[in-house]
Each structure stands twice: as C-alpha cells, then as structure tokens.
XYZ file of C-alpha atoms in Angstrom:
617
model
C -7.190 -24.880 13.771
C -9.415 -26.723 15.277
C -9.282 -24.677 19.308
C -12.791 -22.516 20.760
C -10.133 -19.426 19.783
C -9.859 -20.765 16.434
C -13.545 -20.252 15.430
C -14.942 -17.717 13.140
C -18.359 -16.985 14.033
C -18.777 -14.909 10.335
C -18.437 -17.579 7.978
C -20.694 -20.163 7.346
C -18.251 -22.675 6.361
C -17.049 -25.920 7.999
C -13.413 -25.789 6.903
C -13.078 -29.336 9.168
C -15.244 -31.025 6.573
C -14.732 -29.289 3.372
C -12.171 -26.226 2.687
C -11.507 -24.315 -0.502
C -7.675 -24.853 -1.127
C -6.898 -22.543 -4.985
C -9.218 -20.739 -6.758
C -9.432 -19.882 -10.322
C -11.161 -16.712 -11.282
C -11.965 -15.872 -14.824
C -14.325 -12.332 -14.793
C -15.513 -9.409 -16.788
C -16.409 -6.182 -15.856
C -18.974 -4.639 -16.722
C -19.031 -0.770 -15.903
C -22.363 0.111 -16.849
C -24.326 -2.454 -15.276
C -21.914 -2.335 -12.094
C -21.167 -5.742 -11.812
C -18.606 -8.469 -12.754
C -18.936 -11.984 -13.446
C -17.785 -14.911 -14.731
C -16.816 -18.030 -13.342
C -14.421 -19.138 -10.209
C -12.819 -22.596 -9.808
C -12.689 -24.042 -6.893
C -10.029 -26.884 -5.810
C -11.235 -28.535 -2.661
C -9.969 -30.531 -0.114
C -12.826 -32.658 1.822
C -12.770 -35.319 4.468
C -13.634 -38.942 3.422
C -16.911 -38.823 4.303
C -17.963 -35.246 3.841
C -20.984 -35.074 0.390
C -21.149 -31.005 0.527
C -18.937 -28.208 0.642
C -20.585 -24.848 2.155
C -19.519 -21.344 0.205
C -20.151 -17.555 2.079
C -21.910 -15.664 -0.099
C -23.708 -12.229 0.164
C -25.412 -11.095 -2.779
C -24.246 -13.211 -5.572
C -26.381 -14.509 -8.661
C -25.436 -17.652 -9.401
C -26.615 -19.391 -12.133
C -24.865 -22.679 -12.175
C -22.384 -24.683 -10.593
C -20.494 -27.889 -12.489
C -18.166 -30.149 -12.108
C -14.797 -29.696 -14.126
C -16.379 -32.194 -16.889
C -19.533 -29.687 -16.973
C -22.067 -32.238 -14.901
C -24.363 -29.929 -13.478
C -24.272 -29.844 -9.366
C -26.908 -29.205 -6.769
C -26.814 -26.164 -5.179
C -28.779 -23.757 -2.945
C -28.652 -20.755 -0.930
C -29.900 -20.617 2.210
C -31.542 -17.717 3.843
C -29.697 -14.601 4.727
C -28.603 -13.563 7.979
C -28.171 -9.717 8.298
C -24.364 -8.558 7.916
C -23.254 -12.261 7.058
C -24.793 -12.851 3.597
C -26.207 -16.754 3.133
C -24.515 -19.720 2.936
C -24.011 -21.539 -1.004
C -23.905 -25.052 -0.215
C -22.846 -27.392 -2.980
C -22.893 -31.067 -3.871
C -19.405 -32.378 -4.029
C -18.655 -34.058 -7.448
C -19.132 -37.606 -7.336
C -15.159 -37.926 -8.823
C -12.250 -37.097 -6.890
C -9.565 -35.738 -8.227
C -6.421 -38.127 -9.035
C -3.927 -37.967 -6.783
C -0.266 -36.165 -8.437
C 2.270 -38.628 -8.118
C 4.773 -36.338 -7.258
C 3.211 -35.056 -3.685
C 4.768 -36.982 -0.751
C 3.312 -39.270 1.285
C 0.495 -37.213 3.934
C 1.166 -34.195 1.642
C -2.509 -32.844 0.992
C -3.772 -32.435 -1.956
C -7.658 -31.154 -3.517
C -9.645 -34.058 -3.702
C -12.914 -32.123 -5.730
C -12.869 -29.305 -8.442
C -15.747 -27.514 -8.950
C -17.177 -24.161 -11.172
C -19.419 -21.627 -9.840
C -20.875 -19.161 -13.159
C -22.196 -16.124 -11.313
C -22.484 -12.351 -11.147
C -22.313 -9.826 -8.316
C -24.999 -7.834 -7.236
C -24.606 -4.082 -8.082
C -24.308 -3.127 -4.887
C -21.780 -5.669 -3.604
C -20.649 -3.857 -0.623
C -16.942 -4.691 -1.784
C -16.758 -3.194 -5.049
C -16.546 0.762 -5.372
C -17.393 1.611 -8.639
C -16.985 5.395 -9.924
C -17.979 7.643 -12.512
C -15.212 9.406 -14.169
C -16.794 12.698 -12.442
C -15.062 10.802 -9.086
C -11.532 10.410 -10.448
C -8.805 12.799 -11.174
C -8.820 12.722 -15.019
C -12.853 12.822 -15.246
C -12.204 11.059 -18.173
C -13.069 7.230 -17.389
C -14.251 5.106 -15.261
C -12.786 3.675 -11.814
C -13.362 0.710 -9.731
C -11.659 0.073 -6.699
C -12.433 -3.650 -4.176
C -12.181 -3.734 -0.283
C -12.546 -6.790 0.872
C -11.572 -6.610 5.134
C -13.509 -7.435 6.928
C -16.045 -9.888 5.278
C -17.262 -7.797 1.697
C -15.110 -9.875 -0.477
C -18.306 -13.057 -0.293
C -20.148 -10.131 -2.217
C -17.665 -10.770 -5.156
C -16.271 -14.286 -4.938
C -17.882 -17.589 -4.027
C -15.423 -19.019 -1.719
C -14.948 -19.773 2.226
C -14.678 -15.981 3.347
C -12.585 -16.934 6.711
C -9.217 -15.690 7.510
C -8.213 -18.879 9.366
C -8.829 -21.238 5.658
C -6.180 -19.671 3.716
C -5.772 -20.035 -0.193
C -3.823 -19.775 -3.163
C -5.141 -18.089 -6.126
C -5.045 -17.183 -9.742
C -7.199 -14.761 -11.815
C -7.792 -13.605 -15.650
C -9.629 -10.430 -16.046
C -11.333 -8.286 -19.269
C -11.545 -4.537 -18.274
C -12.263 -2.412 -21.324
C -9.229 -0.480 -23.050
C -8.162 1.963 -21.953
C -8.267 0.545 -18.186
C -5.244 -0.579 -16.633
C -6.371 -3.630 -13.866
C -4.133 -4.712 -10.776
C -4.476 -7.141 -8.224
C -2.961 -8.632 -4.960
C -1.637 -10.957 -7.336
C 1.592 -11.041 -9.929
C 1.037 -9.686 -13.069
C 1.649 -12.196 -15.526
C 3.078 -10.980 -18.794
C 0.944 -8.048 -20.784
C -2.753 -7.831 -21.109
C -4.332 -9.317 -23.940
C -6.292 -7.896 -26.781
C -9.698 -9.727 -27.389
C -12.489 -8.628 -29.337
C -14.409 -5.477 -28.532
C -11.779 -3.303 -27.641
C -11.268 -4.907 -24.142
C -8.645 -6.541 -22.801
C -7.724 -9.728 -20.423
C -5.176 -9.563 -17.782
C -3.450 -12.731 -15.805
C -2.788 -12.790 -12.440
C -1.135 -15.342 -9.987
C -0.903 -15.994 -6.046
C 0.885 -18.647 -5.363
C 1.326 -17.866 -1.234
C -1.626 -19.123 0.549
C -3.433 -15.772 1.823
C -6.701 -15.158 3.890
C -9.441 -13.998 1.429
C -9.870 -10.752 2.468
C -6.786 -10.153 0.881
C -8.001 -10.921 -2.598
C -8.383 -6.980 -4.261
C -8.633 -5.634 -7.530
C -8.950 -2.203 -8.686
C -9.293 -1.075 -12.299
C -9.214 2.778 -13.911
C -6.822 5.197 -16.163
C -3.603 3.981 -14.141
C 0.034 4.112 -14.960
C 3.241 2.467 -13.043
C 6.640 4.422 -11.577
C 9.412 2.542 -10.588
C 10.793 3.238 -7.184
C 13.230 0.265 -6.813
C 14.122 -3.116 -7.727
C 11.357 -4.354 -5.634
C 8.823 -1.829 -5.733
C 6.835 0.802 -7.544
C 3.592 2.711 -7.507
C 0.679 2.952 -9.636
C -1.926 5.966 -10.022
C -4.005 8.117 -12.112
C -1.936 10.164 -14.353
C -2.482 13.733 -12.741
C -1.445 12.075 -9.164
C 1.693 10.111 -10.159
C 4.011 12.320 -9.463
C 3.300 13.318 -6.413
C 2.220 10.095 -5.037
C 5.670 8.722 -6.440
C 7.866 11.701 -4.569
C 5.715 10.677 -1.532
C 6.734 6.981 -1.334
C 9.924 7.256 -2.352
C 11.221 6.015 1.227
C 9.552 2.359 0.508
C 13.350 0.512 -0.490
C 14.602 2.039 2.633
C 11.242 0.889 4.810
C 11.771 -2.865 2.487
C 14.855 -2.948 4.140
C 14.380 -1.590 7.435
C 11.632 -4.684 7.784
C 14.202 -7.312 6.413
C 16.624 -6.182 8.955
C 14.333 -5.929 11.997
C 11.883 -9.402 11.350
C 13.232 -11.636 8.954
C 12.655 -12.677 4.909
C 10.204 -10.125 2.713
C 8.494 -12.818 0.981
C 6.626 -11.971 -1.610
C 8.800 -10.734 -4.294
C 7.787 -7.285 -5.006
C 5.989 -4.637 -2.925
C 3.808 -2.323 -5.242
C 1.394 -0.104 -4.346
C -1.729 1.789 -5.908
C -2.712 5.895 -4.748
C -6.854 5.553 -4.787
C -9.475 7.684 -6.059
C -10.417 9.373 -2.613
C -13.699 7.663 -2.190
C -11.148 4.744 -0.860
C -12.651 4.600 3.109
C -9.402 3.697 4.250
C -5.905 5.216 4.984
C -4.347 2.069 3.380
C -5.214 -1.789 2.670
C -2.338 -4.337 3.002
C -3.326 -6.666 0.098
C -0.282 -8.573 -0.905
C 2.451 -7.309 -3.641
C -0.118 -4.303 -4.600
C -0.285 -2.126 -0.910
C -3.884 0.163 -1.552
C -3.490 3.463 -0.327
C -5.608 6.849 0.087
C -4.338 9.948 -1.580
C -5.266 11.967 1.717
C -1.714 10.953 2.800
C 0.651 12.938 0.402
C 1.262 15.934 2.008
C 4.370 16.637 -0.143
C 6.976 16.215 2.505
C 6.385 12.550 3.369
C 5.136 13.516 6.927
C 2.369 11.383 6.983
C 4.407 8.355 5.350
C 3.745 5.894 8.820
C 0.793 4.474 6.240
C 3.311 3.177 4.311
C 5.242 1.398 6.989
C 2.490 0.005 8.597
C 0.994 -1.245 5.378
C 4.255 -2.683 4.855
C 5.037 -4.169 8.198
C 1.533 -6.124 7.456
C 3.574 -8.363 4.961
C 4.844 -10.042 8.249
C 1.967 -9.464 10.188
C -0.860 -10.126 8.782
C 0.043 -11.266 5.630
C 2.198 -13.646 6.340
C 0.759 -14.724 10.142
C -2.793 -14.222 10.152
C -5.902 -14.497 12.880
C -7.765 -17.421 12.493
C -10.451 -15.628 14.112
C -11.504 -11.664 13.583
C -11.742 -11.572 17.542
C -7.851 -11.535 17.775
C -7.939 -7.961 15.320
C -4.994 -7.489 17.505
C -2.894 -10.261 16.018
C -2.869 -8.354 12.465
C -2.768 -4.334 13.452
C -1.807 -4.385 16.977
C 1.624 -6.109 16.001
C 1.715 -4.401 12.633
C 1.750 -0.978 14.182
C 3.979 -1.943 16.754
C 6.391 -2.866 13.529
C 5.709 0.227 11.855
C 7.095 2.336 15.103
C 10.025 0.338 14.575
C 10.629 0.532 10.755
C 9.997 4.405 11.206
C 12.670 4.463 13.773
C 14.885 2.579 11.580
C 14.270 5.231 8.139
C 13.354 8.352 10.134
C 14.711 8.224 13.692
C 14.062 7.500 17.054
C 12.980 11.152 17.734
C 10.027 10.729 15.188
C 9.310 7.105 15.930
C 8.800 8.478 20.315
C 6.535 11.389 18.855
C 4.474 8.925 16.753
C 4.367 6.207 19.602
C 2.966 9.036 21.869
C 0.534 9.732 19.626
C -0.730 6.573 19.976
C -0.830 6.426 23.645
C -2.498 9.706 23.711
C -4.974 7.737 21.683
C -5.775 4.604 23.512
C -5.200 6.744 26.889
C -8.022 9.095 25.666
C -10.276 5.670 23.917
C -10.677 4.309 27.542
C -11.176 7.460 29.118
C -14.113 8.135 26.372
C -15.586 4.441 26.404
C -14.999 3.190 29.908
C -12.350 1.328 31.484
C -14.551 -1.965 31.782
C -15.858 -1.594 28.489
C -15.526 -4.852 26.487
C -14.798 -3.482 23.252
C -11.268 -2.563 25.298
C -10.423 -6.231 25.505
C -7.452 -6.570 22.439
C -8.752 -10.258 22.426
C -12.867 -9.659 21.294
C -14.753 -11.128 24.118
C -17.610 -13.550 23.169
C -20.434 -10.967 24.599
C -19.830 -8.664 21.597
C -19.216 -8.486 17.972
C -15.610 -8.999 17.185
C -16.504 -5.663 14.855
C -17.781 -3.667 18.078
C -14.127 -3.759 19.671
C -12.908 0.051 19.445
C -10.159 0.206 16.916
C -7.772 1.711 19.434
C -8.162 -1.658 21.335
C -6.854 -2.912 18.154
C -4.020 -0.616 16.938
C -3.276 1.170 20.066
C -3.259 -1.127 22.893
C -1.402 -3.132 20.951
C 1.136 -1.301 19.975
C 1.645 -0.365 23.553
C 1.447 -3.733 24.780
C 4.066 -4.687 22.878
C 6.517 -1.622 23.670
C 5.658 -2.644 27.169
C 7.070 -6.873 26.338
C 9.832 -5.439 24.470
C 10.820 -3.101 27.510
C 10.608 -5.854 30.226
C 12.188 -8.361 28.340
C 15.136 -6.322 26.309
C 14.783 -5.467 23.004
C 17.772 -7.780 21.317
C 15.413 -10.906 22.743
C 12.140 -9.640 22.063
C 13.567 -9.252 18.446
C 14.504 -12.581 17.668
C 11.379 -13.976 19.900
C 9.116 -11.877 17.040
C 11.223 -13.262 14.548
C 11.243 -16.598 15.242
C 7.344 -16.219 15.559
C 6.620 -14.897 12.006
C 9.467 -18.011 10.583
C 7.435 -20.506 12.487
C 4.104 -19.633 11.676
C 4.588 -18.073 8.059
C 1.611 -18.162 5.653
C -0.404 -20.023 8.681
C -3.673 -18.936 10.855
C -2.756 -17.732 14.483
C -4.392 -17.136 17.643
C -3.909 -15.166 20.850
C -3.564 -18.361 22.702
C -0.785 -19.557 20.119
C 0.802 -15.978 20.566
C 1.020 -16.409 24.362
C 1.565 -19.451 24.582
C 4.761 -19.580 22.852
C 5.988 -16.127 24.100
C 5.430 -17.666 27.706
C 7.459 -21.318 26.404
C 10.582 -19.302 24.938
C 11.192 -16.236 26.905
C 9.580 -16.554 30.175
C 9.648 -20.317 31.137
C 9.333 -20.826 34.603
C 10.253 -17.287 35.679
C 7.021 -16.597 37.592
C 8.324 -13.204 38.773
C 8.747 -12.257 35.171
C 5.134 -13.473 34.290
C 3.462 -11.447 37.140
C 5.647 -8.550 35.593
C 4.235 -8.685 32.335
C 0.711 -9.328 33.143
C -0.005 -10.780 29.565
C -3.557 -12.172 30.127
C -4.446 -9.084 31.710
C -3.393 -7.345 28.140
C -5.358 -9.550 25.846
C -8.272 -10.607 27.553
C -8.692 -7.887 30.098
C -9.979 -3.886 29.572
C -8.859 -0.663 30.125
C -5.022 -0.329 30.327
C -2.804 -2.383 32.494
C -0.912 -0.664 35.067
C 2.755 -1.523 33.528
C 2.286 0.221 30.266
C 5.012 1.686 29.001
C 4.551 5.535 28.601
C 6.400 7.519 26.223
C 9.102 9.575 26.843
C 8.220 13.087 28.777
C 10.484 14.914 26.509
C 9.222 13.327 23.269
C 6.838 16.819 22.817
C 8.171 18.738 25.651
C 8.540 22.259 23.100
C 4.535 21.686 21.747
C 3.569 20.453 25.443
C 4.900 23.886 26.867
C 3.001 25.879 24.159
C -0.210 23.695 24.905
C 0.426 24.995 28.242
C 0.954 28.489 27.601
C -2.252 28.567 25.366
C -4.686 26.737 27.470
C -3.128 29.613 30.293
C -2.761 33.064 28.787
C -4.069 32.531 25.183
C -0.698 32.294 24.045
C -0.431 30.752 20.612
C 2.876 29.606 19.271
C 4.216 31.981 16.346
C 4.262 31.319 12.738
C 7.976 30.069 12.118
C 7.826 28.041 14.902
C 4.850 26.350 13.611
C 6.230 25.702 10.599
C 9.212 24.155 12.166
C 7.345 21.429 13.465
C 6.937 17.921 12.252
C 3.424 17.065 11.529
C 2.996 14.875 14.875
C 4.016 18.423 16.876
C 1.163 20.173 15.096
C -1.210 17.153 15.756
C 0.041 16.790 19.275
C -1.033 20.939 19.815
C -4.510 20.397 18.123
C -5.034 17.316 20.154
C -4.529 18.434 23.508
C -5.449 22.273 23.231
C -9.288 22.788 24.939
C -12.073 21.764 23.050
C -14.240 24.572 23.668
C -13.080 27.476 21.741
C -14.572 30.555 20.881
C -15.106 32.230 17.133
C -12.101 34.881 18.211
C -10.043 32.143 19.182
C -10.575 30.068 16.124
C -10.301 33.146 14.028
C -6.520 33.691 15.717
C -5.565 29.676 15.649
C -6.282 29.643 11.458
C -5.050 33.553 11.417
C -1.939 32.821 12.931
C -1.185 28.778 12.088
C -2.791 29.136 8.653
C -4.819 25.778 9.579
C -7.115 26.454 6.801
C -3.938 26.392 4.438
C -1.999 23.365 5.245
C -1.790 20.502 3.038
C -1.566 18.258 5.063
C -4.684 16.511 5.627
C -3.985 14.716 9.035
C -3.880 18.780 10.315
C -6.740 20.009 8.093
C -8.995 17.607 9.606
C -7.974 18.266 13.481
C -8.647 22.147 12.096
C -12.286 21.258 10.884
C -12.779 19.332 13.542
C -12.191 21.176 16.299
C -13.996 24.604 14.152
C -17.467 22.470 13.404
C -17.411 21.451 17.105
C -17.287 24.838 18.066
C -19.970 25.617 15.495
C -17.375 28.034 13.678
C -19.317 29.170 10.534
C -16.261 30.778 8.192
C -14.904 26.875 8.333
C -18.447 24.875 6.830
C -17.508 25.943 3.652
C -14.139 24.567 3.424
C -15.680 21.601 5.616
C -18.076 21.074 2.696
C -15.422 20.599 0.255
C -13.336 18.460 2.543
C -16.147 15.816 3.082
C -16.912 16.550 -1.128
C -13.060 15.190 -2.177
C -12.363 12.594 0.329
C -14.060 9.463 1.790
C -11.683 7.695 4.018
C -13.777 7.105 7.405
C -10.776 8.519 9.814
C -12.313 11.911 8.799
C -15.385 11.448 7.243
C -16.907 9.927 10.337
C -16.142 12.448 13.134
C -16.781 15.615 10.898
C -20.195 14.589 10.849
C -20.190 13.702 14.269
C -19.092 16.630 15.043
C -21.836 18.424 13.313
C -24.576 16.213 14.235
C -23.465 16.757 18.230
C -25.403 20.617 17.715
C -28.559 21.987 16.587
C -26.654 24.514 14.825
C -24.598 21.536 12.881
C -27.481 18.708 12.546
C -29.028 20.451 9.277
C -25.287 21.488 7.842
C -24.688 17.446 7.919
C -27.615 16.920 6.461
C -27.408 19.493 3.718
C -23.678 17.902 3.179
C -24.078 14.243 3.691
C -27.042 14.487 0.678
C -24.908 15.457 -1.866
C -21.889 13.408 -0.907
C -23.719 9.949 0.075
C -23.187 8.322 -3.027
C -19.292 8.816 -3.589
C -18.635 7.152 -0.331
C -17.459 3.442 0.181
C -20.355 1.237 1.625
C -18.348 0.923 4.690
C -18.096 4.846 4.983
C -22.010 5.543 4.674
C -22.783 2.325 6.896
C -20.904 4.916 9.670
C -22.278 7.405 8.885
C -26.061 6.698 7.912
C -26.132 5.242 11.612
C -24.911 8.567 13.404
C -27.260 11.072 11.266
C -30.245 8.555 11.344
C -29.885 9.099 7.651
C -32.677 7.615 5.609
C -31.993 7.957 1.537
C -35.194 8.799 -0.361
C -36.869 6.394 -1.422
C-alpha cells in the first residue's frame, strides 16, 4: 500500500518501515478512576534496517516499555498535534524474533516483540464511561468504546491506521457483576480472581483495521437468535431489543446469497446505553447498536443490515485511507438496500433507496454543488472528516444503483463479489476499486465508460447527471398527501397514517413546508399523534420540525428527548434547530447544561461547536 491514495495523513506511523502485526492486550478497569490499563504486546514486523517503530497515541500514560525478556526500551512522546494525539516512538529490541520453521519461504513473519505498561487518560475520547444513573437498571456501572474514526490511540498503543491491519487477542478484569464483550471471540467463561473481579479472554484471529477493536462492559445478558447469532443487553431492554432483531438469520443469509462467504463465524450484537452517539458500529462478531432503533415493529431494522453488510464491506475490504469513507459506507449501504430487498421486499427496499436520494439530492442543494466535501473520494484541500456524510452514505449508495443499472445487475453481482474474494481482510483504495471495475466489466468499451462517468462520481462534486432516480411510484400515496397539504391544509387521516410504513411517515415529514404555524403543528401532532409514536426516526422529524417553528407545547418533550438519548443523528440538529432563533438559543442552553455530560465525546464535540458552548470552568 504503498500509492499517494494509499496514505493516511492521521497516523503518525511509517507502516513501510515498521508495522504492528498482533497485539496482546492484558487490562483492568477501573470504574472509579475512569481509566483502564495494563499492558499491550506488540508483535512487529520491521524492515532490515529500520532501529524504531512509531506508535499513535493520544492521551496515554505510559510508564514503561520492555522487551519480551523485560530489558527496558527507549521511548518518548513527541509533542501533540491537535485532533491527532502524539506520536510514541520506540527503540526496537536489539533481538529479533526467531524465525517459526513452519512459515513458508517469503511468508512474513514479526521480527520484534515488545510491551507497552500504560493507562488511559480519563477522558480518552474513546471510552464512554457511565454512572448507573445512565443505564436502564440504575444499578451499576456501564462502559461502552468507540473507536471510528481515530479515538481508539486514546486506549491502545498501536499504529491507529486502517490501511496496517492486525490480528488481536485480549484478557480483561471487569468487576463482578459486569459482563465484558468485545469485537473478539469469547474464549471459554470468565475467570474468578481475587477481589471479586473477574478476567475474560478474547481472540481475533482475522486481521482487522484498529478502529474496529471495541469493548463495552455493564449488567449485560445474552439471547440466542440463531445458530450464528444473538444479542446482548441490559436486562430491562432484552426483550425488546431481541423481538427487534429477530430478522438477523434471515439478513445472515440474504448477505451470503447476494456477496459471497460470512466470515467470521458468528454475528452478535450488543443494544447500548443511549449515550451511544451512533445508530450502530460494525465492530466484528459483536455489531454495537443504539436502542433509539427498536420501535417494536422492526421498522427501523435497515441498522441492522447495514451494520451487517459492513462484514463484507468494511470489515472484510477496508480503506487504506479515511479519504475513500466511501469505500466502507457508501458500498455498505448500497448492500444494505439489497439485503432489505432480499428479507423485506423490493417495495420497502425503493422507499428506503428514495430516502436516500432525497437525502444527498437535498445535501448538495444545502452545501453547494462545487462544494468539496461532495467529492465521495476526500479531496486533499480538506479534512477527510469535513466530507458531508451524505457524500459518504448517500452518493454512494446511488452511485452504485446507477453501475448496477448500466451494467445489469446479474454482472454487477458477481463483479462485487469477486471484489470482496479478491481483496478479503486487505486495505483498498478508490483507485484499486476503479481500476478493476474498469479491467473486468468495461474493458475497452469506451462508449460504456463515457456512460458511467466513474471519475466524475468519486473525485468530482455535486451529483452526476446519470444518477439513477428512484422509482416515481415508490411514495406516490404520501407524495399526493404532501401535495394536498402543502395546497389546501389537507392532512392525511388517522388510519391512513397508521397504515404507513415508517419511510411513508418520514417521507411526509420530510417534504411537507418547513415553516409551519402553532395551529398547524397543533393539528399535525392532534391528528398524526407525532408526539405519541415510538418510533424515534418519526419523533425526531416531529421535534424537529416543532423547535424550528419555535412551537412551545413540544420543548418539554424535546427536553426529555435530548435527556434519554445521545446518538448525534438527533442530538445534533435539535440543537441546531434551537440555536437557529432567539426564541430557541437560551432553551439549548438551558438543555445542553444539564445533558453535556451523558453525551459521547464525539456528540458534545458537535455540539459544543454549534452553541459556542463553553463548560464552566
């Protein structure tokens, strides 16, 4: 991976010298100083000449670092540079490792082992820790890690890069009662040891990026769905978030069908405390998901496809670079559409895709069709975390309904498959993605280049003019009542609300006007019961569109929305929406006060920057 494409400009590491190949992680937590420590192993591969290897880290204490004998190694950490951390660079041990006589010739192999002892900071941006006040029991304890995009330096001293991918092992002490689970295997059951804690052994033996290295510790217990799957939770969620998943054999083999081999054994997942800032993270063989998506009748169940569909893409084929974001979510929610097509039908899958053109249709409108954080490929003038995340999902997704369309479905199929079997548990890049798309469908059919206009897609902004819009009739009853509304006033009855699938109801709120009066808000809840629905993709379009309109009846139920949950998606625009008004600006200060601290950092990063928010001091 050596290619200008390649490059990730957010680690300090020189993976061409010196790379981190397995690490060993043996940690305790430590839930009232917020931190957890211990030591990590490193195995090391190293060119001939190289005398250093150099670590990302962001926060960590470290207090020594050995060689596998114990001979003490020099160390420092360099100065910090803001929303990177420092680099740890470390003498190489003197010894090389002896080479196993059962790896074939030009097989590599670790030539160094090293041991880091450390601690996190309490802080570290990618550890969430809660007070049993913030979970559903209020009994004990919680802590929850989210390592994407570059947090998981402020836990482990390793080579934080998605291109330098590595195995991994781990042995944890959590206090009893805690359950822990990882992105690992569990390996046997915990372990008693003194002081009424206990140790628990995990394993990766698939090389992964290191973002995808999680852990997450609390009052959890396990349901079975299927031979390959199951989900954990807190005791007073289980049972809903079990009934809620309960599709995941028939998504398992909706994916096997469409792209190949599942390859990692088992597909588990864990429902989050709500503080979690995301919908859902796709760490390997333990899927991390918000409770904000049970809704009781599995309508907002996509998150579970698309954190699935990661096993091939993104997981399994990763970006070498975070400028190609695309690579991972733009082909992963392409794959969801399809396994939801597959479980749910195509009816569902066309209402969901047009969702998401809606989305990216409505992005470039808002940002600019030259904008640069519109490029799916991050261009070098910006941050590759400034690119709009509907550049990401969105345009990708529709890019590559547009490929499929062009090319035929049946060959686009096998192209994708062939792609993830040729480049399974290895770094990609857009180039590589091109490139071989170009070598083994298109060839030296220039008319079907110029028809596709794939550079234009990755590198270019705005939308290309070929993209492949969903069917008209996909919402043509909800488009008809938007119509009818935004005319006469019209509102669509009760029943036939509540005959609609949850993307109908989202399609309405999206696309009725945005400036609404207090009587018309009053008749949308009156009449919809917006305030009342559980589902919280709905809710939030409801509060929403009520704060914008500076609707005071809804700031109390606002209040308790942004008091329960702390995934961004809403988080983020209800206080935007507030902070847009005079009448709002002191309601989001009043609320963002008293819910600061039971946010992720990632969550009040967002947030602190659109109120101006400065916590006392």
């Amino acid at each position: 991976m050596t290619s200008e494409e390649a490059s990730d400009d957010q680690t300090f590491a020189k993976p061409q010298e010196a790379r981190v190949t397995h690490i060993d992680l043996n940690l305790a937590m430590d839930f009232d100083a917020n931190t957890i420590g211990g030591t990590a192993t490193l195995d090391i591969l190293a060119a001939a000449e190289a005398s250093e290897i150099i670590l990302d880290s962001n926060g960590l204490r470290v207090s020594a670092v050995t060689d596998e004998a114990g001979n003490a190694l020099k160390f420092n950490l360099g100065e910090t540079a803001e929303g990177k951390g420092e680099p740890l660079t470390i003498q190489l041990p003197a010894q090389k490792l002896e080479r196993n006589s059962e790896l074939t010739e030009g097989e590599l192999a670790p030539t160094h082992r090293i041991v880091v002892e450390y601690m996190s900071a309490p802080e570290a941006e990618a550890l969430q820790w809660l007070g049993p006040e913030q979970t559903a029991g209020g009994e004990h304890p919680f802590l929850f890690s989210q390592g994407q995009a570059i947090n998981n330096r402020t836990w482990i001293p390793t080579q934080d890069s998605p291109g330098i991918r590595q195995t991994w092992e781990a042995t944890i002490s959590a206090p009893e009662p805690l359950n822990v689970v990882m992105s690992g295997v569990l390996q046997g059951d915990p372990e008693a040891e003194d002081g009424n804690r206990r140790d628990f052994r995990f394993v990766m033996n698939n090389a992964v990026p290191p973002y995808l290295i999680a852990i997450a510790a609390g009052n959890i217990e396990f349901r079975e769905l299927g031979p390959r799957s199951g989900v954990w939770a807190e005791p007073e969620v289980i049972e809903a978030a079990a009934q809620e998943v309960g599709d995941t054999e028939a998504m398992i083999d909706a994916g096997i069908a469409l792209f190949g081999d599942y390859r990692w054994g088992r597909y588990d997942m864990i429902v989050l405390p709500p503080a979690f800032p995301y919908g859902g993270m796709e760490n390997p063989v333990m899927t991390f998901l918000t409770p904000t998506f049970i809704a009781g009748d599995r309508s907002n169940n996509g998150l579970v496809a698309h954190e699935l569909a990661h096993s091939w893409s993104g997981n399994l084929t990763t970006y070498s670079s975070w400028r190609d974001g695309w690579l991972n979510e733009g082909v992963t929610s392409y794959f969801e559409n399809r396994i939801v097509e597959e479980v749910y039908g195509k009816e569902r899958a066309e209402q969901e895709y047009a969702l998401s053109y809606a989305g990216l249709v409505g992005g470039i409108d808002d940002s600019g069709a030259d904008n640069p954080a519109t490029a799916m490929r991050t261009p070098d003038t910006i941050s590759p975390f400034d690119t709009s995340g509907f550049a990401i999902y969105d345009k990708g997704t529709v890019f590559l309904r547009t490929v499929e369309n062009i090319i035929g479905r049946e060959k686009f199929d096998a192209w994708l498959t062939q792609w993830f079997d040729s480049h399974a548990f290895e770094p990609v890049t857009s180039e590589m993605f091109l490139a071989d798309l170009r070598a083994k469908l298109i060839g030296d059919d220039d008319e079907l280049e110029n028809r596709l206009m794939l550079d234009e897609w990755v590198y270019g902004t705005g939308l290309p003019e070929n993209a492949w819009k969903p069917d008209s009739e996909a919402f043509a009853e909800v488009d008809g009542a938007i119509s009818a509304y935004a005319g006469a006033g019209t509102l669509p009855d009760a029943d036939a609300w509540r005959g609609w699938t949850a993307a109908e109801q989202r399609r309405f709120l999206d696309e009725i006007p945005q400036e609404l009066s207090g009587e018309q808000l009053l008749a949308l809840d009156t009449t919809l019961g917006l305030s009342q629905t559980a589902n919280n993709e709905v809710l939030f379009l409801w509060l929403e569109a009520a704060l914008s309109n500076e609707y005071d009846p809804a700031v109390p139920q606002a209040e308790r929305f942004l008091a329960r949950v702390g995934r961004n998606k809403f988080v983020s625009p209800l206080f935007t929406a507030l902070n847009e008004t005079d009448w709002g600006k002191p309601i989001a200060q009043r609320i963002y006060a008293e819910t600061r601290s039971g946010y992720h950092a990632y969550t009040r990063g967002n947030v602190d920057e659109t109120l101006q928010y400065e916590a006392p001091s």
